[in-house]
Amino acid sequence: MDSAGSTTTDETKVKIACIQMQPAIGEVEANVAHSIELINRAAALGAKLVVLPELCNSGYVFKSREEAFAASEPVPAGPTVKAWSEIAAKHRLHLVAGICERDGAKLFNSAVLIGPDGYIGTFRKVHLWNEENLYFEPGDLGFPVFHTAIGRIGIAICYDGWFPETYRLAALQGADIVCVPTNWVPIPGQAKGREAMANILAMAAAHSNSIYIACADRVGTERGQPFEGQSLIVNYTGWPVAGPASRDREELLLAEVALGEARRARNWNAFNQVLRDRRSDLYDEMLGSHIKRGWY
């Protein structure tokens, strides 16, 4: 509030970068080195929140669980998180990146959040897609929202975005933004040349929850599987503020936003507020009634 009691509008803005890249299957050291090159490029352009694709350190299309296990590492003690922590500290930025995580004998398709002072937390993909079920355990950490110096950050991975609960539970916990490391693939019924269905879902989720969504996809074809590209950053209104990127090239998307505006703008008019208007008396058990409210 200013001295007159009115709300100020000069809220600190954060420059977000979504890095669209092409990792190589099993080439962990080279993939991480390449990601650091791209993070350096984003930092040079002023990015303070950087999002990398799903499983960007390991590649995606594993032939066996043994191959996936060989490309995995513990979090946060492994070399990938250490390397990413060093670059985040160097540039004083926050980083969300997909990683093949090993926890004892279990493997998880995970994403880490790292800040200027090091590792902050982990999200484990909740909804596994296709043959991921052969290699990974379903995520067991729920949908945490991490409070950071730049804003409240939620995370989802790829197929999690097909479930409205993913974004709604993040919003109910006060998230300003959900970062989405992803490996989108063509889906049945998709006409040639149409935008990725994931783009449409991200735009709808951002609008219906009043949150920013930043999606970093990969490109290329890996063992016969093509990927969609089309990374994008979506405003809390549901409209893209950067992207969609191309389908087939490595790219860097940038958008400068005031993250806190996502929560302020949830009051659409004198009568309607998108989270407050939920009829939780009718569908309370379906949509996370145990989540603490009052942050939106």
CSV table of C-alpha atoms in Angstrom, one decimal:
chain,number,residue,atom,x,y,z
A,1,MET,CA,0.0,0.0,0.0
A,2,ASP,CA,1.2,3.6,-0.6
A,3,SER,CA,0.9,6.4,1.8
A,4,ALA,CA,-2.6,7.2,0.7
A,5,GLY,CA,-3.8,3.6,1.3
A,6,SER,CA,-4.2,2.6,-2.4
A,7,THR,CA,-2.6,-0.5,-3.9
A,8,THR,CA,0.7,0.1,-5.8
A,9,THR,CA,1.0,-1.2,-9.3
A,10,ASP,CA,4.8,-1.1,-9.7
A,11,GLU,CA,5.2,-4.7,-8.6
A,12,THR,CA,8.6,-6.2,-9.3
A,13,LYS,CA,8.7,-8.1,-12.5
A,14,VAL,CA,10.5,-11.4,-13.2
A,15,LYS,CA,11.9,-12.4,-16.5
A,16,ILE,CA,11.0,-16.0,-17.3
A,17,ALA,CA,12.9,-18.2,-19.8
A,18,CYS,CA,11.6,-21.5,-21.2
A,19,ILE,CA,14.4,-23.4,-22.9
A,20,GLN,CA,13.4,-25.7,-25.8
A,21,MET,CA,16.2,-28.1,-26.4
A,22,GLN,CA,17.1,-31.5,-27.8
A,23,PRO,CA,18.7,-33.9,-25.3
A,24,ALA,CA,20.3,-37.2,-26.4
A,25,ILE,CA,19.3,-40.5,-24.8
A,26,GLY,CA,21.7,-41.6,-22.2
A,27,GLU,CA,24.2,-38.8,-22.7
A,28,VAL,CA,23.8,-37.3,-19.3
A,29,GLU,CA,27.1,-35.4,-19.0
A,30,ALA,CA,26.7,-33.9,-22.5
A,31,ASN,CA,23.0,-33.0,-21.9
A,32,VAL,CA,23.8,-31.2,-18.7
A,33,ALA,CA,26.6,-29.3,-20.3
A,34,HIS,CA,24.3,-28.3,-23.2
A,35,SER,CA,21.7,-27.2,-20.7
A,36,ILE,CA,24.2,-25.0,-18.9
A,37,GLU,CA,25.2,-23.3,-22.2
A,38,LEU,CA,21.5,-22.5,-22.7
A,39,ILE,CA,21.0,-21.3,-19.1
A,40,ASN,CA,24.0,-19.0,-19.6
A,41,ARG,CA,22.4,-17.6,-22.7
A,42,ALA,CA,19.1,-17.0,-20.8
A,43,ALA,CA,20.9,-15.4,-17.9
A,44,ALA,CA,22.7,-13.0,-20.3
A,45,LEU,CA,19.2,-11.9,-21.4
A,46,GLY,CA,18.2,-11.2,-17.8
A,47,ALA,CA,16.2,-14.4,-17.0
A,48,LYS,CA,15.6,-15.0,-13.3
A,49,LEU,CA,13.4,-18.0,-13.6
A,50,VAL,CA,14.5,-20.7,-16.1
A,51,VAL,CA,12.5,-23.8,-17.1
A,52,LEU,CA,14.1,-26.8,-18.8
A,53,PRO,CA,12.3,-29.8,-20.4
A,54,GLU,CA,11.3,-33.1,-18.9
A,55,LEU,CA,14.1,-35.6,-18.4
A,56,CYS,CA,16.4,-33.2,-20.1
A,57,ASN,CA,19.5,-34.7,-18.4
A,58,SER,CA,18.8,-38.3,-19.6
A,59,GLY,CA,16.6,-38.3,-22.7
A,60,TYR,CA,13.2,-40.0,-22.7
A,61,VAL,CA,12.7,-43.1,-24.8
A,62,PHE,CA,14.4,-45.8,-22.7
A,63,LYS,CA,14.8,-49.3,-24.1
A,64,SER,CA,14.8,-50.9,-20.6
A,65,ARG,CA,14.6,-50.2,-16.9
A,66,GLU,CA,18.3,-50.9,-16.7
A,67,GLU,CA,19.0,-48.2,-19.2
A,68,ALA,CA,16.8,-45.8,-17.3
A,69,PHE,CA,18.5,-46.8,-14.0
A,70,ALA,CA,21.9,-46.2,-15.6
A,71,ALA,CA,20.9,-42.6,-16.5
A,72,SER,CA,19.4,-41.8,-13.1
A,73,GLU,CA,20.9,-40.2,-10.0
A,74,PRO,CA,20.0,-39.3,-6.5
A,75,VAL,CA,18.4,-35.9,-5.8
A,76,PRO,CA,19.9,-33.6,-4.6
A,77,ALA,CA,23.2,-35.4,-4.1
A,78,GLY,CA,23.8,-36.3,-7.7
A,79,PRO,CA,26.1,-34.5,-10.2
A,80,THR,CA,23.3,-32.9,-12.3
A,81,VAL,CA,21.7,-31.1,-9.4
A,82,LYS,CA,25.2,-30.0,-8.3
A,83,ALA,CA,26.0,-28.6,-11.7
A,84,TRP,CA,22.6,-26.8,-12.0
A,85,SER,CA,23.0,-25.4,-8.5
A,86,GLU,CA,26.4,-23.9,-9.4
A,87,ILE,CA,25.0,-22.2,-12.5
A,88,ALA,CA,21.9,-20.9,-10.5
A,89,ALA,CA,24.2,-19.5,-7.8
A,90,LYS,CA,26.5,-17.9,-10.4
A,91,HIS,CA,23.6,-16.0,-12.1
A,92,ARG,CA,21.4,-15.7,-9.0
A,93,LEU,CA,18.4,-17.3,-10.6
A,94,HIS,CA,15.8,-19.9,-10.0
A,95,LEU,CA,15.7,-23.1,-12.2
A,96,VAL,CA,13.1,-25.8,-12.7
A,97,ALA,CA,14.4,-28.8,-14.7
A,98,GLY,CA,13.4,-32.3,-15.4
A,99,ILE,CA,15.6,-35.1,-14.1
A,100,CYS,CA,15.7,-38.9,-14.0
A,101,GLU,CA,15.7,-39.5,-10.2
A,102,ARG,CA,16.9,-42.5,-8.4
A,103,ASP,CA,15.7,-43.1,-4.8
A,104,GLY,CA,17.1,-46.4,-3.6
A,105,ALA,CA,15.7,-49.0,-6.0
A,106,LYS,CA,13.0,-46.7,-7.2
A,107,LEU,CA,13.0,-44.4,-10.3
A,108,PHE,CA,11.0,-41.2,-10.6
A,109,ASN,CA,10.4,-38.9,-13.5
A,110,SER,CA,11.1,-35.7,-11.5
A,111,ALA,CA,11.7,-32.0,-11.7
A,112,VAL,CA,13.9,-30.1,-9.3
A,113,LEU,CA,13.6,-26.5,-8.2
A,114,ILE,CA,16.9,-24.8,-7.5
A,115,GLY,CA,17.5,-21.2,-6.3
A,116,PRO,CA,20.4,-18.9,-5.9
A,117,ASP,CA,21.3,-20.5,-2.6
A,118,GLY,CA,20.9,-24.1,-3.8
A,119,TYR,CA,18.4,-26.9,-4.0
A,120,ILE,CA,14.8,-26.1,-2.8
A,121,GLY,CA,12.6,-29.1,-3.6
A,122,THR,CA,11.5,-31.9,-5.9
A,123,PHE,CA,8.3,-32.6,-7.8
A,124,ARG,CA,7.7,-36.2,-8.9
A,125,LYS,CA,5.5,-36.7,-11.9
A,126,VAL,CA,2.1,-37.9,-10.7
A,127,HIS,CA,0.5,-39.1,-13.9
A,128,LEU,CA,2.7,-41.4,-15.9
A,129,TRP,CA,2.4,-41.6,-19.7
A,130,ASN,CA,2.5,-44.8,-21.7
A,131,GLU,CA,5.8,-46.8,-21.2
A,132,GLU,CA,6.9,-44.6,-18.4
A,133,ASN,CA,4.9,-47.0,-16.3
A,134,LEU,CA,7.5,-49.7,-17.0
A,135,TYR,CA,10.4,-47.6,-15.6
A,136,PHE,CA,9.1,-45.1,-13.1
A,137,GLU,CA,7.0,-45.1,-9.9
A,138,PRO,CA,4.1,-42.7,-9.8
A,139,GLY,CA,4.9,-39.5,-7.9
A,140,ASP,CA,4.4,-39.7,-4.2
A,141,LEU,CA,5.0,-36.1,-3.2
A,142,GLY,CA,1.7,-34.6,-4.2
A,143,PHE,CA,1.6,-31.1,-5.7
A,144,PRO,CA,3.8,-28.9,-3.5
A,145,VAL,CA,4.0,-25.1,-4.0
A,146,PHE,CA,7.4,-23.6,-3.1
A,147,HIS,CA,7.6,-20.1,-1.6
A,148,THR,CA,10.6,-18.3,-3.1
A,149,ALA,CA,12.0,-14.8,-3.2
A,150,ILE,CA,10.5,-14.3,-6.6
A,151,GLY,CA,7.1,-15.9,-6.0
A,152,ARG,CA,5.1,-19.0,-5.2
A,153,ILE,CA,6.1,-21.8,-7.7
A,154,GLY,CA,4.2,-25.0,-8.5
A,155,ILE,CA,5.5,-27.7,-10.8
A,156,ALA,CA,3.9,-30.2,-13.1
A,157,ILE,CA,5.4,-32.6,-15.7
A,158,CYS,CA,3.8,-33.2,-19.2
A,159,TYR,CA,0.8,-35.5,-18.8
A,160,ASP,CA,0.0,-34.0,-15.4
A,161,GLY,CA,-1.3,-31.1,-17.4
A,162,TRP,CA,-4.2,-33.2,-18.7
A,163,PHE,CA,-5.7,-33.2,-15.2
A,164,PRO,CA,-7.4,-30.1,-14.0
A,165,GLU,CA,-6.6,-31.1,-10.4
A,166,THR,CA,-2.9,-30.4,-11.1
A,167,TYR,CA,-3.4,-26.7,-11.6
A,168,ARG,CA,-6.3,-26.3,-9.3
A,169,LEU,CA,-4.5,-27.7,-6.3
A,170,ALA,CA,-1.5,-25.5,-7.0
A,171,ALA,CA,-3.8,-22.4,-7.2
A,172,LEU,CA,-5.6,-23.4,-4.0
A,173,GLN,CA,-2.2,-23.3,-2.3
A,174,GLY,CA,-1.5,-19.8,-3.5
A,175,ALA,CA,0.7,-20.6,-6.5
A,176,ASP,CA,1.6,-17.6,-8.8
A,177,ILE,CA,3.1,-19.8,-11.5
A,178,VAL,CA,3.2,-23.5,-12.5
A,179,CYS,CA,6.4,-24.5,-14.3
A,180,VAL,CA,6.0,-27.4,-16.7
A,181,PRO,CA,9.0,-29.4,-17.9
A,182,THR,CA,7.5,-31.5,-20.7
A,183,ASN,CA,8.1,-33.9,-23.6
A,184,TRP,CA,4.9,-33.5,-25.6
A,185,VAL,CA,4.2,-36.0,-28.4
A,186,PRO,CA,1.5,-36.0,-31.1
A,187,ILE,CA,-1.8,-37.3,-29.8
A,188,PRO,CA,-4.5,-39.3,-31.6
A,189,GLY,CA,-6.8,-37.3,-33.8
A,190,GLN,CA,-4.4,-34.4,-34.1
A,191,ALA,CA,-4.6,-32.9,-37.6
A,192,LYS,CA,-1.4,-32.1,-39.3
A,193,GLY,CA,-0.3,-28.6,-38.6
A,194,ARG,CA,-2.6,-28.1,-35.6
A,195,GLU,CA,-1.2,-26.6,-32.5
A,196,ALA,CA,-0.3,-29.0,-29.7
A,197,MET,CA,-3.3,-30.0,-27.5
A,198,ALA,CA,-1.1,-29.2,-24.6
A,199,ASN,CA,-1.0,-25.6,-25.6
A,200,ILE,CA,-4.8,-25.4,-25.5
A,201,LEU,CA,-4.9,-27.1,-22.1
A,202,ALA,CA,-2.2,-24.8,-20.6
A,203,MET,CA,-4.1,-21.7,-21.8
A,204,ALA,CA,-7.4,-23.0,-20.4
A,205,ALA,CA,-5.8,-23.9,-17.0
A,206,ALA,CA,-4.1,-20.5,-16.7
A,207,HIS,CA,-7.3,-18.7,-17.3
A,208,SER,CA,-9.6,-20.9,-15.1
A,209,ASN,CA,-7.1,-20.7,-12.2
A,210,SER,CA,-5.6,-17.2,-12.7
A,211,ILE,CA,-2.0,-18.5,-12.7
A,212,TYR,CA,1.0,-18.1,-15.0
A,213,ILE,CA,2.1,-21.4,-16.7
A,214,ALA,CA,5.5,-21.8,-18.3
A,215,CYS,CA,6.0,-24.9,-20.4
A,216,ALA,CA,9.4,-26.0,-21.7
A,217,ASP,CA,9.3,-28.8,-24.3
A,218,ARG,CA,11.9,-30.7,-26.1
A,219,VAL,CA,12.3,-31.1,-29.9
A,220,GLY,CA,13.7,-33.8,-32.2
A,221,THR,CA,12.9,-37.5,-32.8
A,222,GLU,CA,14.3,-40.1,-30.4
A,223,ARG,CA,14.2,-43.8,-31.3
A,224,GLY,CA,11.3,-43.1,-33.7
A,225,GLN,CA,9.3,-40.9,-31.3
A,226,PRO,CA,8.8,-37.3,-32.6
A,227,PHE,CA,8.3,-34.5,-30.1
A,228,GLU,CA,6.0,-31.5,-30.5
A,229,GLY,CA,8.1,-28.5,-29.4
A,230,GLN,CA,5.8,-25.5,-29.2
A,231,SER,CA,7.0,-24.4,-25.8
A,232,LEU,CA,5.1,-21.4,-24.4
A,233,ILE,CA,4.6,-19.0,-21.5
A,234,VAL,CA,1.0,-18.2,-20.7
A,235,ASN,CA,-0.4,-15.2,-18.8
A,236,TYR,CA,-2.9,-15.6,-15.9
A,237,THR,CA,-5.5,-14.4,-18.4
A,238,GLY,CA,-4.9,-17.6,-20.5
A,239,TRP,CA,-3.2,-15.9,-23.4
A,240,PRO,CA,0.4,-16.6,-24.4
A,241,VAL,CA,3.0,-13.9,-23.6
A,242,ALA,CA,5.8,-15.9,-25.3
A,243,GLY,CA,5.5,-18.6,-27.9
A,244,PRO,CA,4.4,-21.0,-29.0
A,245,ALA,CA,7.9,-21.9,-30.2
A,246,SER,CA,8.6,-23.9,-33.3
A,247,ARG,CA,8.0,-27.6,-33.6
A,248,ASP,CA,11.6,-28.6,-34.6
A,249,ARG,CA,14.2,-26.1,-33.4
A,250,GLU,CA,16.0,-25.3,-30.1
A,251,GLU,CA,14.7,-22.0,-29.0
A,252,LEU,CA,14.7,-19.6,-26.0
A,253,LEU,CA,11.4,-18.0,-25.0
A,254,LEU,CA,11.4,-15.0,-22.8
A,255,ALA,CA,8.6,-13.1,-21.0
A,256,GLU,CA,8.8,-10.5,-18.2
A,257,VAL,CA,5.8,-10.7,-15.9
A,258,ALA,CA,4.7,-9.6,-12.4
A,259,LEU,CA,4.0,-12.9,-10.8
A,260,GLY,CA,1.9,-11.5,-7.9
A,261,GLU,CA,-0.6,-10.1,-10.4
A,262,ALA,CA,-1.9,-13.7,-10.9
A,263,ARG,CA,-3.3,-13.7,-7.4
A,264,ARG,CA,-4.5,-10.1,-7.4
A,265,ALA,CA,-6.4,-10.5,-10.7
A,266,ARG,CA,-8.4,-13.5,-9.5
A,267,ASN,CA,-11.2,-11.0,-8.7
A,268,TRP,CA,-12.7,-10.8,-12.2
A,269,ASN,CA,-15.5,-8.3,-11.2
A,270,ALA,CA,-17.5,-7.2,-8.3
A,271,PHE,CA,-19.2,-10.6,-8.0
A,272,ASN,CA,-16.8,-13.3,-9.3
A,273,GLN,CA,-13.5,-14.7,-8.1
A,274,VAL,CA,-12.5,-17.9,-9.9
A,275,LEU,CA,-11.4,-19.9,-6.8
A,276,ARG,CA,-13.8,-18.4,-4.3
A,277,ASP,CA,-16.8,-19.3,-6.5
A,278,ARG,CA,-16.1,-23.0,-6.4
A,279,ARG,CA,-19.2,-24.8,-5.0
A,280,SER,CA,-17.2,-26.9,-2.6
A,281,ASP,CA,-20.4,-27.8,-0.8
A,282,LEU,CA,-21.2,-29.9,-3.9
A,283,TYR,CA,-17.8,-31.3,-4.9
A,284,ASP,CA,-15.6,-30.8,-1.9
A,285,GLU,CA,-14.1,-34.3,-1.8
A,286,MET,CA,-13.3,-34.2,-5.6
A,287,LEU,CA,-11.1,-31.1,-5.5
A,288,GLY,CA,-8.8,-31.1,-2.5
A,289,SER,CA,-10.9,-30.0,0.4
A,290,HIS,CA,-7.9,-30.7,2.7
A,291,ILE,CA,-5.9,-27.9,1.1
A,292,LYS,CA,-5.5,-24.9,3.4
A,293,ARG,CA,-7.4,-22.0,2.0
A,294,GLY,CA,-7.3,-18.3,2.4
A,295,TRP,CA,-4.2,-17.5,0.3
A,296,TYR,CA,-6.0,-16.4,-2.8
